mmCIF file of C-alpha atoms in Angstrom:
data_model
loop_
_atom_site.group_PDB
_atom_site.id
_atom_site.type_symbol
_atom_site.label_atom_id
_atom_site.label_comp_id
_atom_site.label_asym_id
_atom_site.label_seq_id
_atom_site.Cartn_x
_atom_site.Cartn_y
_atom_site.Cartn_z
ATOM 1 C CA MET A 536 -59.588 47.369 2.387
ATOM 2 C CA GLY A 537 -58.683 45.268 -0.634
ATOM 3 C CA ASN A 538 -58.426 48.305 -2.896
ATOM 4 C CA VAL A 539 -56.273 50.109 -0.350
ATOM 5 C CA LEU A 540 -53.780 47.228 -0.408
ATOM 6 C CA GLU A 541 -53.824 47.189 -4.202
ATOM 7 C CA LEU A 542 -53.040 50.901 -4.407
ATOM 8 C CA ALA A 543 -50.477 50.676 -1.601
ATOM 9 C CA SER A 544 -48.637 47.936 -3.505
ATOM 10 C CA LEU A 545 -48.653 50.055 -6.659
ATOM 11 C CA LEU A 546 -47.296 53.025 -4.702
ATOM 12 C CA TRP A 547 -44.499 50.881 -3.271
ATOM 13 C CA PHE A 548 -43.640 49.676 -6.768
ATOM 14 C CA LEU A 549 -43.275 53.281 -7.964
ATOM 15 C CA ILE A 550 -41.170 54.159 -4.950
ATOM 16 C CA CYS A 551 -38.880 51.215 -5.642
ATOM 17 C CA TRP A 552 -38.511 52.024 -9.357
ATOM 18 C CA LEU A 553 -38.098 55.786 -9.121
ATOM 19 C CA GLY A 554 -36.276 55.719 -5.816
ATOM 20 C CA TYR A 555 -33.662 53.213 -6.941
ATOM 21 C CA ALA A 556 -33.152 55.070 -10.229
ATOM 22 C CA THR A 557 -32.428 58.272 -8.319
ATOM 23 C CA TYR A 558 -30.277 56.510 -5.708
ATOM 24 C CA SER A 559 -28.171 54.590 -8.206
ATOM 25 C CA LYS A 560 -27.531 57.716 -10.275
ATOM 26 C CA ARG A 561 -26.296 59.672 -7.258
ATOM 27 C CA ARG A 562 -24.388 56.715 -5.809
ATOM 28 C CA ALA A 563 -22.525 56.163 -9.071
ATOM 29 C CA ALA A 564 -21.024 59.643 -8.634
ATOM 30 C CA ASP A 565 -18.858 58.580 -5.694
ATOM 31 C CA ARG A 566 -18.738 54.807 -5.728
ATOM 32 C CA PRO A 567 -17.489 52.226 -8.285
ATOM 33 C CA CYS A 568 -20.306 50.491 -10.123
ATOM 34 C CA LEU A 569 -20.849 48.711 -13.423
ATOM 35 C CA SER A 570 -22.116 51.842 -15.105
ATOM 36 C CA ASN A 571 -19.219 54.212 -14.406
ATOM 37 C CA THR A 572 -16.646 51.447 -14.853
ATOM 38 C CA LEU A 573 -17.965 50.634 -18.304
ATOM 39 C CA ASP A 574 -17.926 54.333 -19.067
ATOM 40 C CA LEU A 575 -14.160 54.279 -18.647
ATOM 41 C CA TYR A 576 -13.770 51.228 -20.877
ATOM 42 C CA ARG A 577 -15.879 52.867 -23.609
ATOM 43 C CA GLU A 578 -13.737 55.986 -23.592
ATOM 44 C CA ASP A 579 -10.618 53.852 -23.800
ATOM 45 C CA TRP A 580 -12.207 51.960 -26.692
ATOM 46 C CA MET A 581 -12.663 55.185 -28.618
ATOM 47 C CA ARG A 582 -9.035 56.213 -27.943
ATOM 48 C CA VAL A 583 -7.771 52.846 -29.218
ATOM 49 C CA MET A 584 -10.093 53.100 -32.213
ATOM 50 C CA LEU A 585 -8.387 56.365 -33.269
ATOM 51 C CA LYS A 586 -5.070 54.513 -33.430
ATOM 52 C CA ARG A 587 -6.399 51.871 -35.776
ATOM 53 C CA GLY A 588 -6.458 52.403 -39.501
ATOM 54 C CA ASN A 589 -8.938 49.584 -40.004
ATOM 55 C CA ARG A 590 -12.140 50.175 -38.012
ATOM 56 C CA ILE A 591 -14.075 47.099 -39.202
ATOM 57 C CA ALA A 592 -13.847 45.467 -35.755
ATOM 58 C CA ASP A 593 -15.164 48.652 -34.072
ATOM 59 C CA ALA A 594 -18.082 48.937 -36.500
ATOM 60 C CA SER A 595 -18.874 45.255 -35.876
ATOM 61 C CA VAL A 596 -18.975 45.757 -32.100
ATOM 62 C CA VAL A 597 -21.290 48.752 -32.429
ATOM 63 C CA GLY A 598 -23.519 46.731 -34.770
ATOM 64 C CA ASN A 599 -23.758 43.914 -32.239
ATOM 65 C CA LEU A 600 -24.687 46.349 -29.490
ATOM 66 C CA GLU A 601 -27.324 47.917 -31.729
ATOM 67 C CA ARG A 602 -28.802 44.491 -32.557
ATOM 68 C CA ASN A 603 -29.163 43.712 -28.843
ATOM 69 C CA GLY A 604 -31.354 46.791 -28.457
ATOM 70 C CA ALA A 605 -33.318 45.852 -31.592
ATOM 71 C CA PHE A 606 -34.013 42.371 -30.194
ATOM 72 C CA PHE A 607 -35.438 43.727 -26.922
ATOM 73 C CA ALA A 608 -37.374 46.473 -28.712
ATOM 74 C CA SER A 609 -38.994 43.880 -30.976
ATOM 75 C CA SER A 610 -39.800 41.736 -27.926
ATOM 76 C CA CYS A 611 -41.470 44.742 -26.322
ATOM 77 C CA LEU A 612 -43.733 45.179 -29.370
ATOM 78 C CA LEU A 613 -44.796 41.508 -29.197
ATOM 79 C CA ILE A 614 -45.492 41.764 -25.490
ATOM 80 C CA LEU A 615 -47.436 45.017 -25.961
ATOM 81 C CA ALA A 616 -49.547 43.365 -28.666
ATOM 82 C CA GLY A 617 -50.330 40.534 -26.264
ATOM 83 C CA ILE A 618 -51.269 42.913 -23.430
ATOM 84 C CA ILE A 619 -53.534 44.991 -25.668
ATOM 85 C CA THR A 620 -55.220 41.826 -26.921
ATOM 86 C CA ALA A 621 -55.751 40.675 -23.341
ATOM 87 C CA LEU A 622 -57.314 44.010 -22.463
ATOM 88 C CA GLY A 623 -59.866 43.404 -25.181
ATOM 89 C CA TYR A 624 -60.809 40.027 -23.654
ATOM 90 C CA THR A 625 -60.716 41.013 -19.982
ATOM 91 C CA GLU A 626 -63.623 38.820 -18.856
ATOM 92 C CA GLN A 627 -62.333 35.719 -20.591
ATOM 93 C CA VAL A 628 -58.802 36.197 -19.261
ATOM 94 C CA MET A 629 -60.125 36.716 -15.744
ATOM 95 C CA GLU A 630 -62.127 33.509 -15.973
ATOM 96 C CA VAL A 631 -59.089 31.533 -17.049
ATOM 97 C CA PHE A 632 -56.957 33.119 -14.374
ATOM 98 C CA GLY A 633 -59.587 32.342 -11.731
ATOM 99 C CA THR A 634 -59.218 28.606 -12.428
ATOM 100 C CA MET A 635 -55.547 28.651 -11.446
ATOM 101 C CA PRO A 636 -54.713 27.490 -7.898
ATOM 102 C CA PHE A 637 -52.859 30.705 -7.002
ATOM 103 C CA GLY A 638 -55.275 33.094 -8.731
ATOM 104 C CA THR A 639 -57.276 35.503 -6.593
ATOM 105 C CA LEU A 640 -59.566 37.580 -8.763
ATOM 106 C CA PRO A 641 -59.892 41.291 -7.926
ATOM 107 C CA SER A 642 -62.496 43.623 -9.326
ATOM 108 C CA ARG A 643 -62.476 44.308 -13.056
ATOM 109 C CA GLU A 644 -61.143 47.833 -12.461
ATOM 110 C CA ILE A 645 -58.162 46.574 -10.460
ATOM 111 C CA TRP A 646 -57.451 43.872 -13.046
ATOM 112 C CA GLU A 647 -57.414 46.419 -15.855
ATOM 113 C CA LEU A 648 -55.204 48.687 -13.731
ATOM 114 C CA ARG A 649 -52.692 45.857 -13.447
ATOM 115 C CA MET A 650 -52.744 45.340 -17.211
ATOM 116 C CA VAL A 651 -52.303 49.059 -17.865
ATOM 117 C CA VAL A 652 -49.334 49.275 -15.470
ATOM 118 C CA LEU A 653 -47.733 46.336 -17.248
ATOM 119 C CA LEU A 654 -48.442 48.067 -20.560
ATOM 120 C CA VAL A 655 -46.778 51.286 -19.404
ATOM 121 C CA VAL A 656 -43.686 49.444 -18.225
ATOM 122 C CA PHE A 657 -43.117 47.862 -21.641
ATOM 123 C CA ILE A 658 -43.868 51.101 -23.483
ATOM 124 C CA TYR A 659 -41.169 52.752 -21.374
ATOM 125 C CA ALA A 660 -38.791 49.871 -22.132
ATOM 126 C CA PHE A 661 -39.507 50.143 -25.870
ATOM 127 C CA PHE A 662 -38.651 53.845 -25.949
ATOM 128 C CA LYS A 663 -35.418 53.236 -24.030
ATOM 129 C CA PHE A 664 -34.291 50.402 -26.294
ATOM 130 C CA THR A 665 -35.067 52.313 -29.487
ATOM 131 C CA TRP A 666 -33.251 55.419 -28.178
ATOM 132 C CA SER A 667 -30.264 53.202 -27.358
ATOM 133 C CA MET A 668 -30.323 51.829 -30.905
ATOM 134 C CA ARG A 669 -30.385 55.319 -32.363
ATOM 135 C CA MET A 670 -27.452 56.477 -30.243
ATOM 136 C CA TYR A 671 -25.406 53.425 -31.234
ATOM 137 C CA ASN A 672 -26.185 54.548 -34.818
ATOM 138 C CA PHE A 673 -24.658 57.912 -33.879
ATOM 139 C CA VAL A 674 -21.562 56.103 -32.636
ATOM 140 C CA SER A 675 -21.285 54.319 -35.995
ATOM 141 C CA VAL A 676 -21.350 57.663 -37.789
ATOM 142 C CA MET A 677 -18.696 59.066 -35.439
ATOM 143 C CA ILE A 678 -16.459 56.010 -36.024
ATOM 144 C CA GLY A 679 -16.872 56.516 -39.753
ATOM 145 C CA SER A 680 -15.874 60.186 -39.463
ATOM 146 C CA ALA A 681 -12.986 59.605 -37.022
ATOM 147 C CA PRO A 682 -9.571 60.940 -38.172
ATOM 148 C CA THR A 683 -7.117 58.301 -39.319
ATOM 149 C CA PRO A 684 -3.830 57.698 -37.450
ATOM 150 C CA ASP A 685 -1.706 59.045 -40.342
ATOM 151 C CA ASP A 686 -3.717 62.283 -40.713
ATOM 152 C CA PRO A 687 -1.408 65.077 -39.522
ATOM 153 C CA LYS A 688 -4.095 67.763 -39.279
ATOM 154 C CA PRO A 689 -5.902 66.801 -36.025
ATOM 155 C CA SER A 690 -3.914 67.720 -32.936
ATOM 156 C CA PRO A 691 -3.632 65.365 -29.946
ATOM 157 C CA ALA A 692 -6.041 67.578 -28.069
ATOM 158 C CA SER A 693 -8.639 67.389 -30.807
ATOM 159 C CA LYS A 694 -8.299 63.596 -30.961
ATOM 160 C CA GLU A 695 -8.736 63.339 -27.231
ATOM 161 C CA ALA A 696 -11.853 65.581 -27.418
ATOM 162 C CA PHE A 697 -13.216 63.363 -30.199
ATOM 163 C CA ALA A 698 -12.584 60.191 -28.182
ATOM 164 C CA ARG A 699 -14.319 61.668 -25.140
ATOM 165 C CA SER A 700 -17.282 62.815 -27.215
ATOM 166 C CA ALA A 701 -17.683 59.470 -28.969
ATOM 167 C CA GLY A 702 -17.245 57.645 -25.649
ATOM 168 C CA ASN A 703 -19.889 59.849 -24.034
ATOM 169 C CA VAL A 704 -22.420 59.113 -26.808
ATOM 170 C CA CYS A 705 -21.639 55.398 -26.404
ATOM 171 C CA ASN A 706 -22.104 55.752 -22.624
ATOM 172 C CA LEU A 707 -25.512 57.373 -23.127
ATOM 173 C CA ALA A 708 -26.519 54.510 -25.409
ATOM 174 C CA GLY A 709 -25.420 51.996 -22.813
ATOM 175 C CA ASP A 710 -27.333 53.824 -20.097
ATOM 176 C CA ALA A 711 -30.506 53.825 -22.157
ATOM 177 C CA PHE A 712 -30.121 50.093 -22.786
ATOM 178 C CA ASN A 713 -29.562 49.524 -19.085
ATOM 179 C CA LEU A 714 -32.759 51.393 -18.180
ATOM 180 C CA GLY A 715 -34.703 49.386 -20.733
ATOM 181 C CA LEU A 716 -33.333 46.160 -19.315
ATOM 182 C CA ARG A 717 -34.289 47.237 -15.801
ATOM 183 C CA SER A 718 -37.849 47.610 -17.037
ATOM 184 C CA TYR A 719 -37.950 43.876 -17.747
ATOM 185 C CA TYR A 720 -37.012 43.206 -14.129
ATOM 186 C CA TYR A 721 -39.763 45.513 -12.892
ATOM 187 C CA ALA A 722 -42.248 43.915 -15.317
ATOM 188 C CA LEU A 723 -41.564 40.584 -13.581
ATOM 189 C CA ALA A 724 -42.484 42.286 -10.293
ATOM 190 C CA VAL A 725 -45.761 43.484 -11.834
ATOM 191 C CA VAL A 726 -46.520 39.858 -12.783
ATOM 192 C CA GLY A 727 -46.460 39.107 -9.060
ATOM 193 C CA TRP A 728 -49.300 41.583 -8.661
ATOM 194 C CA PHE A 729 -51.576 39.196 -10.539
ATOM 195 C CA ILE A 730 -51.038 36.681 -7.762
ATOM 196 C CA HIS A 731 -51.469 38.986 -4.766
ATOM 197 C CA PRO A 732 -50.546 42.585 -3.792
ATOM 198 C CA ALA A 733 -48.268 41.235 -1.058
ATOM 199 C CA VAL A 734 -46.378 39.244 -3.688
ATOM 200 C CA PHE A 735 -46.149 42.417 -5.762
ATOM 201 C CA ILE A 736 -44.587 44.311 -2.808
ATOM 202 C CA ALA A 737 -42.135 41.508 -2.110
ATOM 203 C CA ALA A 738 -41.197 41.168 -5.798
ATOM 204 C CA SER A 739 -40.612 44.913 -6.155
ATOM 205 C CA THR A 740 -38.337 44.913 -3.147
ATOM 206 C CA LEU A 741 -36.483 41.842 -4.445
ATOM 207 C CA VAL A 742 -35.881 43.489 -7.818
ATOM 208 C CA VAL A 743 -34.262 46.494 -6.142
ATOM 209 C CA VAL A 744 -32.037 44.204 -4.076
ATOM 210 C CA VAL A 745 -30.977 42.219 -7.148
ATOM 211 C CA LEU A 746 -30.285 45.374 -9.152
ATOM 212 C CA TYR A 747 -28.217 46.894 -6.338
ATOM 213 C CA ARG A 748 -26.126 43.767 -5.821
ATOM 214 C CA ARG A 749 -25.412 43.420 -9.520
ATOM 215 C CA GLU A 750 -24.602 47.080 -10.026
ATOM 216 C CA PHE A 751 -22.478 47.738 -6.934
ATOM 217 C CA CYS A 752 -21.463 44.393 -5.396
ATOM 218 C CA SER A 753 -21.190 41.843 -8.214
ATOM 219 C CA SER A 754 -18.216 39.684 -9.138
ATOM 220 C CA ALA A 755 -18.499 41.161 -12.639
ATOM 221 C CA LEU A 756 -17.746 44.611 -11.195
ATOM 222 C CA VAL A 757 -14.661 43.225 -9.374
ATOM 223 C CA ALA A 758 -13.457 41.632 -12.610
ATOM 224 C CA LEU A 759 -13.952 44.811 -14.604
ATOM 225 C CA ARG A 760 -12.215 47.009 -11.994
ATOM 226 C CA SER A 761 -9.278 44.635 -11.843
ATOM 227 C CA GLY A 762 -8.640 45.355 -15.529
ATOM 228 C CA LYS A 763 -7.789 48.993 -14.814
ATOM 229 C CA VAL A 764 -5.132 50.599 -12.601
ATOM 230 C CA PHE A 765 -6.410 53.483 -10.559
ATOM 231 C CA GLU A 766 -4.410 56.090 -8.692
ATOM 232 C CA GLU A 767 -4.891 56.805 -5.027
ATOM 233 C CA PRO A 768 -7.897 59.133 -4.572
ATOM 234 C CA ALA A 769 -7.144 62.777 -3.899
ATOM 235 C CA PRO A 770 -8.743 64.364 -0.783
ATOM 236 C CA THR A 771 -11.264 66.342 -2.810
ATOM 237 C CA ARG A 772 -12.242 63.602 -5.202
ATOM 238 C CA GLY A 773 -14.299 60.419 -5.077
ATOM 239 C CA VAL A 774 -13.260 56.915 -4.135
ATOM 240 C CA LYS A 775 -11.478 56.600 -7.466
ATOM 241 C CA GLY A 776 -8.377 58.510 -8.418
ATOM 242 C CA GLU A 777 -9.458 58.966 -11.981
ATOM 243 C CA ALA A 778 -11.679 61.807 -13.088
ATOM 244 C CA THR A 779 -15.158 61.075 -11.903
ATOM 245 C CA PRO A 780 -17.259 59.955 -14.873
ATOM 246 C CA ASP A 781 -20.777 61.124 -15.510
ATOM 247 C CA SER A 782 -23.073 59.786 -12.820
ATOM 248 C CA LYS A 783 -25.298 57.364 -14.647
ATOM 249 C CA SER A 784 -27.240 54.269 -13.727
#
């Protein structure tokens, strides 16, 4: 019975993670959220960048965004090193954990499964953060190659296409960073598994609630939306009057 509860809690965790990722991606297609609102700001940023002759400030912003990803990626490597070390000393770690007042020791197989799940979560986060860093590097290259305001050769249409392309790459980088950051939230839920499977189920559910409220119902979203003027939605379009951005989470 104990192993059934352990596996059921793991299944619920996967449903929460994959289910919310799918839901938020589809929901962002027809409802304002942090992701699609920031997409609009990034595109506007690239349009403003094309009007500036001096792009030092833009390069600095991209560098700061890239460093954020580097910080979390480095943290993932340190955490992974700790988890791998703990896997090599499973018996000793279980003995220490068993002395804690809230610790309930499962079988060795279940304990190692918990460690492996935690390991996989941070490996996923590492790949997302490093991919975000690389795409911000792409944005830096695009800013460096952007036409200057006094260059008569590029047409307005080509400049708009460039701004949209650069904004889209920046959006993809932001989305990858967002997915990596979500992994930290889910890793905290996995930590609850070391206390009890019921705590793991409750923590997984709580993470989804927190992510939903921050993405779709937060005061930050209200503040960001108030900084842009939207037209009335057309009958065949979404809740926003502007062109619907790529549905991302």
